[in-house]
Every structure is written in C-alpha cells, then in structure tokens.
Short mmCIF file of C-alpha atoms and ligand atoms in Angstrom, two decimals:
data_model
loop_
_atom_site.label_atom_id
_atom_site.label_comp_id
_atom_site.label_asym_id
_atom_site.label_seq_id
_atom_site.Cartn_x
_atom_site.Cartn_y
_atom_site.Cartn_z
CA MET A 129 65.84 91.50 103.20
CA ASP A 130 65.74 90.46 106.29
CA THR A 131 68.71 90.19 108.30
CA GLU A 132 68.98 86.69 107.88
CA GLN A 133 69.25 87.11 104.25
CA GLN A 134 71.72 90.24 105.16
CA ALA A 135 73.89 88.15 106.88
CA ALA A 136 73.86 85.49 104.31
CA THR A 137 74.82 88.10 101.48
CA ARG A 138 77.57 90.05 103.46
CA ARG A 139 81.27 90.52 101.83
CA PRO A 140 82.00 93.47 103.97
CA TRP A 141 84.81 95.43 102.89
CA THR A 142 88.27 94.96 105.16
CA VAL A 143 90.97 97.43 105.62
CA PRO A 144 93.43 95.17 103.86
CA MET A 145 91.29 95.06 101.04
CA LEU A 146 91.87 98.70 100.48
CA ALA A 147 95.86 98.12 99.67
CA GLU A 148 94.88 95.17 97.70
CA ALA A 149 92.32 97.11 95.54
CA LYS A 150 94.95 99.70 94.48
CA HIS A 151 97.80 96.52 93.83
CA LYS A 152 95.18 95.53 90.88
CA GLY A 153 94.17 98.63 89.70
CA ARG A 154 90.65 98.32 90.83
CA LYS A 155 89.38 102.06 91.72
CA LEU A 156 87.81 102.31 95.06
CA THR A 157 84.50 104.26 95.40
CA MET A 158 83.43 106.78 98.10
CA LEU A 159 80.87 108.58 99.00
CA THR A 160 79.32 110.75 102.05
CA ALA A 161 76.60 109.85 103.84
CA TYR A 162 75.14 110.94 107.11
CA ASP A 163 71.60 108.66 107.85
CA ALA A 164 70.73 105.03 107.67
CA SER A 165 68.64 105.63 104.35
CA PHE A 166 71.43 106.68 102.07
CA GLY A 167 73.62 104.33 104.02
CA ARG A 168 71.27 101.81 102.86
CA ALA A 169 71.10 102.70 99.24
CA MET A 170 74.80 103.09 98.81
CA ASP A 171 75.84 99.78 100.67
CA ARG A 172 73.19 98.05 98.31
CA ALA A 173 74.52 99.86 95.15
CA GLY A 174 77.75 98.03 96.28
CA LEU A 175 79.71 101.32 97.01
CA ASP A 176 82.94 100.67 98.60
CA LEU A 177 83.44 103.18 101.36
CA ILE A 178 81.21 105.71 102.84
CA LEU A 179 82.57 108.78 104.99
CA ILE A 180 80.60 110.32 107.67
CA GLY A 181 82.21 113.49 106.48
CA ASP A 182 82.55 116.79 108.63
CA SER A 183 81.33 118.32 105.49
CA LEU A 184 78.08 117.55 107.28
CA GLY A 185 78.41 121.05 109.02
CA MET A 186 77.85 122.75 105.67
CA VAL A 187 75.05 120.30 103.96
CA MET A 188 73.25 119.11 107.19
CA GLN A 189 73.54 122.12 109.33
CA GLY A 190 74.16 124.90 106.85
CA HIS A 191 76.78 126.59 108.29
CA ASP A 192 79.65 128.01 105.89
CA SER A 193 82.40 126.06 106.99
CA THR A 194 83.34 122.61 108.89
CA LEU A 195 84.46 124.08 112.18
CA PRO A 196 81.45 123.90 114.06
CA VAL A 197 80.79 120.18 113.93
CA THR A 198 81.47 118.08 117.37
CA VAL A 199 82.41 114.72 118.07
CA ASP A 200 78.95 114.14 119.45
CA GLN A 201 77.41 114.75 116.22
CA ILE A 202 79.90 112.42 114.05
CA GLU A 203 79.67 109.36 116.44
CA TYR A 204 75.18 110.33 116.17
CA HIS A 205 75.68 110.49 112.23
CA THR A 206 77.80 107.24 112.02
CA ALA A 207 75.09 105.39 114.25
CA CYS A 208 72.77 106.57 111.53
CA VAL A 209 74.97 105.04 108.72
CA ALA A 210 76.13 102.08 110.45
CA LYS A 211 72.38 100.79 111.11
CA ALA A 212 71.98 100.36 107.43
CA ALA A 213 75.53 99.55 105.95
CA PHE A 214 76.87 96.21 106.06
CA ASN A 215 79.29 96.04 103.54
CA SER A 216 80.44 99.40 102.70
CA LEU A 217 83.66 100.35 104.97
CA ILE A 218 82.59 102.99 107.09
CA VAL A 219 85.14 106.29 107.52
CA ALA A 220 84.16 109.15 109.98
CA ASP A 221 85.90 112.15 110.06
CA LEU A 222 87.55 113.63 113.18
CA PRO A 223 85.97 117.36 113.58
CA PHE A 224 87.93 120.32 114.35
CA GLN A 225 90.47 119.98 117.37
CA ALA A 226 89.05 116.58 118.14
CA ASP A 227 92.84 115.48 116.80
CA ALA A 228 94.51 118.57 118.85
CA ASP A 229 96.28 116.08 121.16
CA PRO A 230 96.35 112.47 121.51
CA ASP A 231 93.79 111.69 124.06
CA ARG A 232 91.47 113.50 122.71
CA ALA A 233 92.21 111.57 119.23
CA LEU A 234 91.87 108.59 121.11
CA GLN A 235 88.72 109.24 122.86
CA ALA A 236 86.93 110.60 119.94
CA SER A 237 88.35 107.68 117.27
CA THR A 238 87.09 105.14 120.23
CA ARG A 239 83.51 106.48 120.32
CA PHE A 240 83.32 106.37 116.33
CA LEU A 241 84.11 102.82 116.01
CA GLN A 242 82.11 101.99 118.76
CA ALA A 243 79.70 103.29 116.67
CA GLY A 244 80.08 101.52 113.54
CA ALA A 245 83.06 103.21 111.84
CA LYS A 246 85.69 100.72 111.08
CA MET A 247 88.35 103.73 109.89
CA ILE A 248 88.76 107.25 110.72
CA LYS A 249 90.02 110.26 109.11
CA LEU A 250 92.12 112.97 109.90
CA GLU A 251 93.26 116.41 108.38
CA GLY A 252 96.85 117.44 107.95
CA ALA A 253 100.69 116.14 108.38
CA GLY A 254 103.56 118.07 110.71
CA PHE A 255 102.50 117.10 114.35
CA LYS A 256 99.81 115.16 113.19
CA CYS A 257 101.93 112.62 112.24
CA ASP A 258 102.31 112.07 116.16
CA ILE A 259 98.65 111.77 116.32
CA ILE A 260 98.55 109.21 113.36
CA ARG A 261 101.08 107.02 114.58
CA TYR A 262 99.60 106.81 118.51
CA LEU A 263 96.51 105.98 117.31
CA SER A 264 97.72 103.31 114.60
CA GLU A 265 99.67 101.88 117.36
CA ARG A 266 96.56 101.43 118.98
CA GLU A 267 95.39 99.65 116.34
CA ILE A 268 93.06 102.33 114.95
CA PRO A 269 92.95 102.50 110.71
CA ILE A 270 93.54 106.02 109.88
CA CYS A 271 92.36 107.81 106.37
CA SER A 272 94.79 111.08 106.24
CA HIS A 273 93.51 114.13 104.16
CA LEU A 274 96.16 116.71 102.58
CA GLY A 275 95.58 119.39 99.93
CA LEU A 276 92.82 121.38 100.53
CA THR A 277 92.25 120.48 103.99
CA PRO A 278 88.66 122.40 105.18
CA GLN A 279 89.34 122.67 108.84
CA SER A 280 92.50 125.15 107.45
CA VAL A 281 90.19 127.50 106.18
CA LEU A 282 90.82 130.59 108.31
CA ARG A 283 94.41 130.29 107.66
CA PHE A 284 94.32 129.11 103.76
CA GLY A 285 91.66 132.33 103.46
CA GLY A 286 89.25 130.22 101.72
CA TYR A 287 88.75 127.16 99.95
CA LYS A 288 91.76 127.28 97.45
CA VAL A 289 93.89 124.57 95.15
CA GLN A 290 96.99 123.39 96.86
CA GLY A 291 100.42 122.26 95.99
CA ARG A 292 100.04 124.71 93.02
CA ASP A 293 104.01 126.25 92.83
CA GLU A 294 106.93 124.08 93.01
CA ALA A 295 107.67 124.52 96.56
CA ALA A 296 104.27 123.73 97.59
CA ALA A 297 103.97 120.66 95.69
CA ALA A 298 107.44 119.37 97.34
CA ALA A 299 105.94 120.40 100.61
CA LEU A 300 102.94 118.25 99.84
CA MET A 301 104.58 115.27 98.81
CA GLN A 302 106.92 115.24 101.76
CA GLN A 303 103.96 115.49 103.86
CA ALA A 304 101.93 112.14 101.75
CA LYS A 305 105.17 110.35 102.70
CA ASP A 306 105.16 111.25 106.09
CA VAL A 307 101.78 110.28 106.88
CA GLU A 308 102.27 107.01 105.23
CA GLN A 309 105.45 106.51 107.55
CA ALA A 310 103.53 107.32 110.27
CA GLY A 311 100.80 104.58 109.85
CA ALA A 312 97.99 106.07 107.76
CA ASP A 313 96.21 103.33 105.43
CA MET A 314 94.79 105.35 102.87
CA LEU A 315 95.10 109.07 101.99
CA VAL A 316 92.45 111.47 100.93
CA LEU A 317 93.72 114.20 98.39
CA GLU A 318 91.62 117.34 98.14
CA CYS A 319 92.07 120.37 95.17
CA VAL A 320 95.90 119.20 94.34
CA PRO A 321 96.48 119.74 90.54
CA SER A 322 96.01 116.40 88.82
CA ALA A 323 99.88 115.63 87.84
CA LEU A 324 100.96 116.04 91.43
CA ALA A 325 98.41 113.72 92.59
CA ALA A 326 99.30 111.62 90.01
CA GLU A 327 102.90 111.52 91.31
CA ILE A 328 101.65 111.15 94.84
CA THR A 329 99.66 108.13 93.99
CA ARG A 330 102.20 106.44 92.04
CA THR A 331 104.89 107.28 95.08
CA LEU A 332 102.98 105.60 98.10
CA LYS A 333 101.81 102.19 98.68
CA ILE A 334 98.57 103.17 100.71
CA PRO A 335 95.49 104.10 98.62
CA THR A 336 94.97 107.64 97.41
CA ILE A 337 90.98 108.78 97.34
CA GLY A 338 90.69 111.86 95.21
CA ILE A 339 88.19 115.14 95.59
CA GLY A 340 89.59 117.37 92.75
CA ALA A 341 92.42 115.59 92.12
CA GLY A 342 92.37 114.38 88.70
CA PRO A 343 91.97 110.86 87.40
CA ASP A 344 94.70 109.03 88.40
CA CYS A 345 94.30 108.63 92.22
CA ASP A 346 93.46 104.93 93.64
CA GLY A 347 89.93 106.30 93.86
CA GLN A 348 87.33 109.35 94.35
CA VAL A 349 85.09 110.52 96.85
CA LEU A 350 81.83 113.21 96.26
CA VAL A 351 79.82 114.65 98.92
CA LEU A 352 76.34 113.28 98.83
CA HIS A 353 74.35 116.36 97.82
CA ASP A 354 76.78 117.84 95.42
CA MET A 355 76.74 114.29 93.40
CA LEU A 356 72.71 114.84 93.41
CA GLY A 357 73.03 118.29 91.58
CA MET A 358 72.15 120.10 94.65
CA ASP A 359 72.84 123.96 95.28
CA SER A 360 75.31 124.29 98.15
CA GLY A 361 74.51 128.16 98.45
CA HIS A 362 78.12 128.19 97.43
CA ARG A 363 79.68 128.32 93.51
CA ARG A 364 80.08 124.71 92.18
CA PRO A 365 83.69 123.49 92.52
CA ARG A 366 85.22 122.27 89.30
CA PHE A 367 85.17 118.63 90.40
CA VAL A 368 81.21 118.32 91.01
CA LYS A 369 79.46 116.27 88.82
CA ASP A 370 75.51 115.70 88.69
CA PHE A 371 74.96 112.28 88.74
CA LEU A 372 71.51 112.26 89.56
CA ALA A 373 71.36 114.27 86.13
CA VAL A 374 72.82 110.52 84.43
CA GLY A 375 70.84 108.29 86.81
CA GLY A 376 67.47 109.52 86.72
CA SER A 377 67.07 108.72 90.54
CA ILE A 378 68.73 108.26 93.78
CA GLU A 379 69.56 104.84 93.39
CA GLY A 380 70.38 105.35 89.63
CA ALA A 381 72.95 108.66 90.40
CA ILE A 382 74.79 106.11 93.09
CA ALA A 383 74.84 103.48 90.45
CA ALA A 384 76.02 105.96 87.67
CA TYR A 385 78.74 107.21 90.17
CA ILE A 386 80.05 103.76 90.58
CA GLU A 387 80.02 102.89 87.07
CA ALA A 388 81.80 106.44 85.89
CA VAL A 389 84.67 105.90 88.54
CA GLN A 390 85.39 102.09 88.03
CA SER A 391 85.37 103.01 84.20
CA GLY A 392 87.59 105.92 84.58
CA ASP A 393 85.14 108.04 82.99
CA PHE A 394 85.00 110.33 86.41
CA PRO A 395 86.79 112.52 86.75
CA ALA A 396 87.17 113.95 83.32
CA PRO A 397 89.83 116.42 82.68
CA GLU A 398 87.73 119.21 83.39
CA HIS A 399 86.83 118.18 87.06
CA GLY A 400 90.61 118.51 87.84
CA TYR A 401 92.80 121.36 88.17
CA ALA A 402 96.35 122.11 86.51
N1 MHF B 782 79.06 120.75 99.90
C1 MHF B 782 80.28 120.55 99.87
N2 MHF B 782 81.43 120.06 99.25
C2 MHF B 782 82.68 119.65 99.29
O1 MHF B 782 83.10 119.38 98.57
C3 MHF B 782 82.91 120.56 100.61
C4 MHF B 782 82.28 120.91 101.37
N3 MHF B 782 80.95 120.84 101.31
N4 MHF B 782 82.49 121.33 102.69
C5 MHF B 782 84.01 121.01 102.91
C6 MHF B 782 84.66 121.42 102.02
C7 MHF B 782 84.72 122.22 101.33
N5 MHF B 782 84.90 122.07 99.84
C8 MHF B 782 85.57 123.09 98.68
C9 MHF B 782 84.47 124.46 98.95
C10 MHF B 782 85.08 125.27 97.74
C11 MHF B 782 85.77 124.75 96.68
C12 MHF B 782 86.11 125.73 95.35
O2 MHF B 782 85.55 126.49 95.21
N6 MHF B 782 87.35 125.60 94.89
C13 MHF B 782 87.55 126.43 93.77
C14 MHF B 782 88.98 126.37 93.43
C15 MHF B 782 89.80 127.32 93.42
C16 MHF B 782 91.23 127.73 92.98
O3 MHF B 782 92.18 127.73 94.16
O4 MHF B 782 91.50 127.35 91.83
C17 MHF B 782 87.11 125.79 92.43
O5 MHF B 782 86.96 127.00 91.43
O6 MHF B 782 86.77 124.80 92.13
C18 MHF B 782 86.62 123.53 96.87
C19 MHF B 782 86.73 122.79 97.96
C20 MHF B 782 85.38 120.66 99.78
N7 MHF B 782 84.51 120.35 101.12
C1 KIV B 783 84.86 116.13 101.07
C2 KIV B 783 85.15 114.88 102.23
C3 KIV B 783 86.78 113.96 101.64
C4 KIV B 783 85.43 115.22 103.50
O1 KIV B 783 86.35 115.51 104.08
C5 KIV B 783 83.97 115.83 104.35
O2 KIV B 783 83.04 115.37 103.22
O3 KIV B 783 83.90 116.48 105.21
MG1 MG B 784 85.96 116.15 106.07
#
C-alpha cells in the first residue's frame, strides 16, 4: 500500500471510541509491539490498541524486571511503531519513576505523544491519582494499570496475583474508582481474580483491559513474545496462550488472537486466577 492508499483506508481509533466500544459490548484487542514491522502487522490485522510496554526491558533487553527501562527508550520504540501503525491506537508506558512527580510525568508524556502515542499508561493509584489528574487536566489521555503492577516487583517480592483476600479486593476496587475519578480513560487489570475483575468492570464507566484478569474485562492485552509462544526464560504465567501454534504464521497468530478475544474464546477459565 502506498501512502495515499493508506490515507484513503484510514479508520483510526480515537479515545472516545474506547468508551463507546465498552457501551456496545464490543471487546477491545491490545498487544504490545516495539518496532515498525510488528506495528504494521498488527495495524493491518485490525488490532484496536498497540502498547509500547516497559515489558521491553524484559523481552528486548533481557533484564529480569521492567525497572531499568528509560523514557528515551520508550520514546524511541513508540516512534518506531508509529511509523507503521495508522489505525490502531498507540499507548506508551511511563517507565519506572517517570511518573514520580507531576512535572516529570508531563515532560515524558508530552514526548510520547509527540512520538506518535495517543495515550499514556501509568501504574498505581494513591498519589498517582494526583499525577493522573494533573495530566488529564492537560489533555493527555490516560490508561491506568492496577493489580500486579510490575514496577512494584521489589515491594511485592515477585510477580504475584493481587486482590486475593477480602481486604485486598476491597482496596483494589477503591483504587479502580479513584483512578476513574482522577480522569483515567481506560484501566489495565493485571493478575487479579476473575470475579473481582468482572466486578470492577461492571462498576466502572471506563473500559477495562485484562491480562490474567479473566474473560469479563472489556478487552484483553498480551505481550507480543508471549502470544508467539516464545520462551521468556521464566516459567510461563497462566494467562499466556501461544497463538502462533493456532495461526501458523505471525499474521495468522495476530488474526487468531483478535478473533479469540472478540468471540470470547480467549481467555478461557484456565487462563485466569481464582
Ligand atoms: N514476557 C512478559 N510477559 C508479561 O506478561 C510480563 C512481562 N514480560 N514483564 C512484565 C510483567 C511481569 N509479568 C508477570 C510475570 C510472571 C507472572 C507469574 O508467574 N504469575 C504466577 C502467579 C502466581 C500467583 O501469585 O498465584 C502464575 O502462575 O501465573 C505473572 C506476570 C507480566 N508482565
Ligand atoms: C503487560 C502490559 C500490560 C504492560 O504493561 C507491558 O507490556 O509493559
Ligand atoms: Mg508495562
């Protein structure tokens, strides 16, 4: 396709369309990408959202956490993806401590939007609600991320399911209400019991995107390398499914993922936590 044809066939996702999709019960599909080639394949397959995740610290750089990732790196990979993705809505992760104070968060978010992202994602509630409010008042679309927030790995002591006991579940529900109230436009729920994720999804007006959060979120996200069945060097989490084995090629895997999420076939009960 040349640039003119691309322009003619553009039906780009916008931020207001996300809430509309939730309202209509149309499941949202999201994957991570870090380069133009995968961004192009996802865009052409009709994927709704592409995340430039700080998971790049693990899958691209080989670290054992997301903590070493920098603003420069997320900006670079966002620019790479944005070169080739025209319809999918691009979301970029604020890396570790880039959201530690409002001014740093605004500087980093501005760079990501100028590199081609349409929304930024940040982990946590509490004082992060002040950051969410500060950015959203400055017209920056926000995706919150709650539950297993990988930037909290040192305090969590590992990648563990969150919100399992009654008190933790109530705290997570309150965090979800708080980030919505602060101005978040979307919410990623990672590794939380399926029933709690369903309750949060019913309670909030903004769409929820699950990863290890059961079938009742408004959409799903997976890390690219995981959905291609690649060995991460760690034990494979429950929520991962190898779509390359289903689709037979990279394009086939992306198409199979979109189909499985939209039909409700993925995630199955065995991909979730109790
Ligand atoms: N390749 C990759 N995929 C990811 O999903 C991902 C990353 N990297 N890096 C950042 C975080 C880390 N993530 C992880 C890593 C491990 C588990 C895991 O092993 N979970 C246990 C849960 C144990 C429990 O508390 O019950 C599992 O058995 O699934 C979960 C999420 C998710 N994110
Ligand atoms: C796993 C997703 C939600 C993420 O934050 C990332 O890839 O960094
Ligand atoms: Mg992330």
